[in-house]
Amino acid sequence: MRTKSKNRPIKLKYKKLGRQRAWGQAYKETNLIEVEKNTKGKLRLRCILHEAYHCIAPEWSESRVRKSEKLISDLLWNQNYRQVDNYIK
Ligand SMILES: [Zn+2]
């Protein structure tokens, strides 16, 4: 399934998603991703990448998204990419 939304920028919102739900949510039609507000560090990085992959490659299975998210988050994390502490959004 290929859609025009694949080439649009991905918008990210931090939101309280609640404990019963996942850490993130992707709206593939609009390229909007929501990430749990209470995440930080590597978990947040993984959530962002995970939901972004759902927008970039909507045809991918959940397990393929998880594997790719882990590969890239490990790569970036091991290169010391971090979100600065005073980043509030
Ligand atoms: Zn997923």
Coordinates of N, CA and C and ligand atoms in Angstrom, one line a residue:
M1 N 0.8 -1.2 0.0 CA 0.0 0.0 0.0 C 0.9 1.3 0.0
R2 N 0.8 2.0 -1.1 CA 1.6 3.2 -1.2 C 0.7 4.4 -1.1
T3 N 1.0 5.4 -0.3 CA 0.2 6.6 -0.2 C 1.0 7.8 -0.3
K4 N 0.4 8.9 -0.7 CA 1.1 10.2 -0.8 C 1.7 10.6 0.5
S5 N 1.1 10.2 1.6 CA 1.5 10.6 3.0 C 3.0 10.1 3.2
K6 N 3.4 9.1 2.5 CA 4.8 8.6 2.7 C 5.9 9.7 2.6
N7 N 5.6 10.7 1.7 CA 6.6 11.7 1.4 C 6.4 13.0 2.2
R8 N 5.4 13.0 3.0 CA 5.1 14.2 3.8 C 6.0 14.1 5.1
P9 N 6.3 15.3 5.7 CA 7.0 15.3 7.0 C 6.2 14.6 8.0
I10 N 6.9 13.9 8.9 CA 6.2 13.3 10.0 C 6.1 14.3 11.2
K11 N 4.9 14.5 11.7 CA 4.6 15.4 12.8 C 4.6 14.5 14.1
L12 N 5.2 15.1 15.1 CA 5.3 14.3 16.4 C 4.7 15.1 17.5
K13 N 3.8 14.5 18.3 CA 3.2 15.1 19.5 C 3.5 14.2 20.7
Y14 N 3.9 14.9 21.8 CA 4.0 14.1 23.0 C 2.7 14.3 23.8
K15 N 2.2 13.1 24.3 CA 0.9 13.1 24.8 C 0.8 12.0 25.9
K16 N -0.1 12.3 26.9 CA -0.3 11.2 27.9 C -1.2 10.2 27.3
L17 N -0.7 9.0 27.0 CA -1.4 8.0 26.3 C -2.1 7.0 27.3
G18 N -1.7 7.0 28.5 CA -2.2 6.1 29.5 C -1.5 4.8 29.5
R19 N -1.6 4.2 30.7 CA -0.8 2.9 30.9 C -1.3 1.7 30.1
Q20 N -2.6 1.7 29.9 CA -3.2 0.6 29.2 C -2.9 0.5 27.8
R21 N -2.4 1.6 27.2 CA -2.1 1.6 25.8 C -0.6 1.6 25.5
A22 N -0.3 1.6 24.3 CA 1.2 1.5 23.9 C 1.9 2.8 24.2
W23 N 3.2 2.7 24.1 CA 4.0 3.9 24.3 C 3.8 5.0 23.2
G24 N 3.3 4.5 22.1 CA 3.2 5.4 20.9 C 2.0 5.0 20.0
Q25 N 1.7 5.9 19.1 CA 0.6 5.6 18.2 C 1.0 6.3 16.9
A26 N 0.7 5.7 15.8 CA 1.0 6.2 14.4 C -0.3 6.4 13.7
Y27 N -0.5 7.5 13.1 CA -1.7 7.8 12.2 C -1.1 7.9 10.8
K28 N -1.1 6.7 10.1 CA -0.4 6.6 8.8 C -0.9 7.5 7.7
E29 N -2.2 7.8 7.8 CA -2.9 8.6 6.8 C -2.4 10.0 6.8
T30 N -2.1 10.5 8.0 CA -1.7 11.9 8.1 C -0.2 12.1 8.5
N31 N 0.5 11.0 8.7 CA 1.9 11.1 9.1 C 2.0 11.7 10.5
L32 N 1.1 11.5 11.3 CA 1.2 12.1 12.7 C 1.6 10.9 13.6
I33 N 2.6 11.2 14.5 CA 2.9 10.2 15.5 C 2.7 10.8 16.9
E34 N 2.2 10.0 17.8 CA 2.1 10.4 19.2 C 3.0 9.5 20.0
V35 N 3.7 10.2 20.9 CA 4.6 9.4 21.8 C 4.3 9.8 23.3
E36 N 4.2 8.8 24.1 CA 3.9 9.0 25.5 C 4.8 10.1 26.1
K37 N 4.2 11.0 26.8 CA 4.9 12.2 27.3 C 5.9 11.8 28.4
N38 N 5.5 10.7 29.1 CA 6.4 10.3 30.3 C 7.6 9.5 29.9
T39 N 7.8 9.3 28.6 CA 9.0 8.5 28.2 C 10.2 9.5 28.2
K40 N 11.4 8.8 28.3 CA 12.6 9.6 28.2 C 13.7 8.6 27.8
G41 N 14.9 9.2 27.4 CA 16.0 8.4 27.1 C 15.8 7.5 25.9
K42 N 16.4 6.3 26.0 CA 16.3 5.3 24.9 C 14.9 4.8 24.6
L43 N 14.1 4.7 25.6 CA 12.7 4.3 25.3 C 12.0 5.3 24.4
R44 N 12.2 6.6 24.7 CA 11.6 7.6 23.9 C 12.1 7.5 22.4
L45 N 13.5 7.4 22.3 CA 14.1 7.3 21.0 C 13.4 6.1 20.2
R46 N 13.3 5.0 20.9 CA 12.8 3.8 20.3 C 11.3 4.0 19.9
C47 N 10.5 4.7 20.7 CA 9.1 5.0 20.4 C 9.0 5.8 19.2
I48 N 9.8 6.9 19.1 CA 9.8 7.8 18.0 C 10.1 7.0 16.7
L49 N 11.2 6.3 16.7 CA 11.6 5.5 15.5 C 10.5 4.5 15.1
H50 N 10.0 3.8 16.2 CA 9.0 2.8 15.9 C 7.8 3.3 15.2
E51 N 7.3 4.4 15.7 CA 6.0 5.0 15.1 C 6.4 5.6 13.8
A52 N 7.6 6.2 13.6 CA 8.0 6.8 12.3 C 8.0 5.7 11.3
Y53 N 8.5 4.5 11.6 CA 8.6 3.4 10.7 C 7.2 3.0 10.2
H54 N 6.2 3.1 11.1 CA 4.8 2.7 10.7 C 4.3 3.7 9.7
C55 N 4.8 4.9 9.7 CA 4.4 5.9 8.7 C 5.2 5.7 7.4
I56 N 6.5 5.5 7.6 CA 7.4 5.4 6.4 C 7.1 4.1 5.6
A57 N 6.9 3.0 6.3 CA 6.7 1.7 5.7 C 5.4 1.0 6.3
P58 N 4.2 1.6 5.9 CA 3.0 1.0 6.5 C 2.7 -0.4 6.2
E59 N 3.4 -0.9 5.1 CA 3.2 -2.3 4.8 C 4.0 -3.3 5.6
W60 N 5.0 -2.8 6.4 CA 5.8 -3.6 7.2 C 5.0 -4.3 8.4
S61 N 5.4 -5.5 8.7 CA 4.8 -6.2 9.8 C 5.3 -5.5 11.1
E62 N 4.6 -5.8 12.2 CA 5.0 -5.3 13.5 C 6.4 -5.8 13.9
S63 N 6.7 -7.0 13.6 CA 8.0 -7.5 14.0 C 9.2 -6.9 13.2
R64 N 8.9 -6.6 11.9 CA 9.9 -5.9 11.1 C 10.1 -4.5 11.6
V65 N 9.1 -3.8 12.0 CA 9.2 -2.5 12.5 C 10.0 -2.5 13.8
R66 N 9.7 -3.5 14.7 CA 10.5 -3.7 15.9 C 12.0 -3.9 15.7
K67 N 12.3 -4.8 14.8 CA 13.7 -5.1 14.5 C 14.4 -3.9 13.9
S68 N 13.8 -3.1 13.0 CA 14.4 -2.0 12.4 C 14.6 -0.8 13.5
E69 N 13.6 -0.7 14.3 CA 13.6 0.4 15.3 C 14.8 0.0 16.3
K70 N 14.9 -1.2 16.6 CA 16.0 -1.6 17.6 C 17.4 -1.4 16.9
L71 N 17.5 -1.8 15.7 CA 18.8 -1.6 15.0 C 19.2 -0.1 15.0
I72 N 18.3 0.7 14.6 CA 18.7 2.2 14.4 C 18.8 2.8 15.8
S73 N 18.0 2.5 16.8 CA 18.1 3.1 18.1 C 19.4 2.6 18.8
D74 N 19.8 1.4 18.6 CA 21.1 0.9 19.1 C 22.2 1.7 18.5
L75 N 22.2 1.8 17.2 CA 23.2 2.5 16.5 C 23.4 4.0 17.0
L76 N 22.2 4.7 17.0 CA 22.3 6.1 17.4 C 22.7 6.2 18.9
W77 N 22.1 5.4 19.7 CA 22.4 5.4 21.2 C 23.9 5.2 21.4
N78 N 24.4 4.2 20.7 CA 25.8 3.9 20.9 C 26.8 5.0 20.4
Q79 N 26.2 5.9 19.6 CA 27.0 7.0 19.1 C 26.7 8.2 20.0
N80 N 26.0 8.0 21.1 CA 25.7 9.0 22.1 C 24.7 10.1 21.7
Y81 N 23.8 9.7 20.7 CA 22.8 10.7 20.4 C 21.8 10.6 21.5
R82 N 21.4 11.8 22.1 CA 20.5 12.0 23.2 C 19.6 13.2 23.0
Q83 N 18.5 13.2 23.6 CA 17.6 14.3 23.6 C 18.0 15.2 24.8
V84 N 18.3 16.5 24.6 CA 18.7 17.3 25.7 C 17.6 17.4 26.8
D85 N 18.1 17.4 28.1 CA 17.1 17.4 29.2 C 16.1 18.5 29.2
N86 N 16.5 19.7 28.8 CA 15.6 20.8 28.9 C 14.7 21.0 27.7
Y87 N 14.7 19.9 26.8 CA 13.8 20.0 25.7 C 12.4 19.7 26.2
I88 N 11.6 20.7 26.1 CA 10.2 20.5 26.6 C 9.2 20.8 25.5
K89 N 8.4 19.8 25.2 CA 7.4 20.0 24.2 C 6.1 19.2 24.5
Ligands
ZN1 ZN 4.0 -0.9 16.2

